């Protein structure tokens, strides 16, 4: 699944613009008083101003699997990395064969860089904003995970990626995943409770394009 466009709410649009445009250096496609849109790899990421924002969201960006060390160092130069209870800021998922690190954006969203080692390596050995491949995950907190997973599979044909459980079920593939969790489950690595939040996602799979909208 490739996430082509994602729209999220923002409590402080100006602060998000400063982070994503000036600190991280992602190209801005448009900016108004109500919304800003960035091109991040193959994904158009939009933030819409919402005075009642009550995040955080969780989302991830794929980075080249052969340049995680460079991507992590680049990110750490620009924002503080999130640590787990043991103080670690770099993580390896054996289930996914992936390296991970996390940061909070200007609205407190829990964002992630993930290097999926099952994806092909990208040429080159340096790293910059242009090397981020795109949004690869969106957290989807729901009331009941099994029922939500069944509905999403029926509507969009999304396969389970790795292991499924009543508390954590990824749908999609290494390029794009919906991380279906129960409302209130703590987001790794800091344990902030997951909340159901509005979003609009446009993606494409082998079955074709689809749109998923949530307005809790």
Tab-separated table of C-alpha atoms in Angstrom, residues 53-131:
chain	number	residue	atom	x	y	z
A	53	UNK	CA	-6.897	19.762	18.379
A	54	UNK	CA	-6.496	17.029	20.974
A	55	UNK	CA	-3.760	14.792	19.559
A	56	UNK	CA	-1.407	13.155	19.347
A	57	UNK	CA	-1.429	11.258	16.101
A	58	UNK	CA	1.105	8.546	15.398
A	59	UNK	CA	2.613	8.287	11.939
A	60	UNK	CA	5.864	7.098	10.393
A	61	UNK	CA	8.125	7.899	7.470
A	62	UNK	CA	10.023	5.267	5.531
A	63	UNK	CA	13.731	5.986	5.100
A	64	UNK	CA	16.199	4.011	2.946
A	65	UNK	CA	16.872	0.680	4.589
A	66	UNK	CA	20.628	0.971	4.030
A	67	UNK	CA	20.917	4.470	5.536
A	68	UNK	CA	19.221	4.285	8.915
A	69	UNK	CA	22.323	5.454	10.798
A	70	UNK	CA	22.601	8.514	8.558
A	71	UNK	CA	18.854	9.217	8.807
A	72	UNK	CA	18.901	8.941	12.596
A	73	UNK	CA	21.903	11.267	12.900
A	74	UNK	CA	20.284	13.783	10.532
A	75	UNK	CA	17.065	13.722	12.534
A	76	UNK	CA	18.823	14.015	15.903
A	77	UNK	CA	20.596	17.155	14.671
A	78	UNK	CA	17.176	18.788	14.192
A	79	UNK	CA	14.830	17.447	16.882
A	80	UNK	CA	15.181	15.552	20.174
A	81	UNK	CA	14.700	11.810	19.793
A	82	UNK	CA	12.204	10.050	22.048
A	83	UNK	CA	13.547	7.544	24.531
A	84	UNK	CA	11.954	4.503	26.112
A	85	UNK	CA	11.964	3.785	29.855
A	86	UNK	CA	15.530	2.473	29.591
A	87	UNK	CA	16.742	5.625	27.872
A	88	UNK	CA	17.190	4.021	24.453
A	89	UNK	CA	16.494	6.120	21.348
A	90	UNK	CA	17.202	3.535	18.624
A	91	UNK	CA	15.190	0.352	18.292
A	92	UNK	CA	15.178	-2.792	16.173
A	93	UNK	CA	12.023	-4.765	15.405
A	94	UNK	CA	12.797	-8.437	14.877
A	95	UNK	CA	9.218	-9.102	13.752
A	96	UNK	CA	9.473	-6.508	10.975
A	97	UNK	CA	13.253	-6.586	10.382
A	98	UNK	CA	13.330	-2.809	10.735
A	99	UNK	CA	15.278	-0.088	12.549
A	100	UNK	CA	13.258	2.677	14.222
A	101	UNK	CA	13.596	6.021	15.960
A	102	UNK	CA	10.965	8.496	17.114
A	103	UNK	CA	10.393	12.205	17.702
A	104	UNK	CA	7.564	14.568	18.612
A	105	UNK	CA	6.585	17.219	16.111
A	106	UNK	CA	5.463	20.736	17.053
A	107	UNK	CA	1.969	19.526	18.019
A	108	UNK	CA	3.230	16.617	20.085
A	109	UNK	CA	2.460	13.971	17.463
A	110	UNK	CA	4.577	10.843	17.776
A	111	UNK	CA	6.423	10.571	14.471
A	112	UNK	CA	8.823	7.851	13.447
A	113	UNK	CA	11.636	7.137	11.021
A	114	UNK	CA	11.590	3.474	10.012
A	115	UNK	CA	14.073	1.612	7.828
A	116	UNK	CA	12.364	-1.524	6.517
A	117	UNK	CA	15.136	-3.964	5.616
A	118	UNK	CA	12.790	-6.080	3.508
A	119	UNK	CA	12.533	-3.197	1.026
A	120	UNK	CA	15.205	-2.702	-1.649
A	121	UNK	CA	18.193	-0.563	-0.746
A	122	UNK	CA	18.321	2.928	-2.234
A	123	UNK	CA	21.459	4.109	-4.053
A	124	UNK	CA	23.712	6.546	-2.222
A	125	UNK	CA	25.177	6.801	1.261
A	126	UNK	CA	24.204	10.269	2.517
A	127	UNK	CA	20.853	11.439	3.885
A	128	UNK	CA	18.705	14.567	3.645
A	129	UNK	CA	15.063	15.591	3.514
A	130	UNK	CA	14.809	14.474	-0.118
A	131	UNK	CA	15.709	10.920	0.915
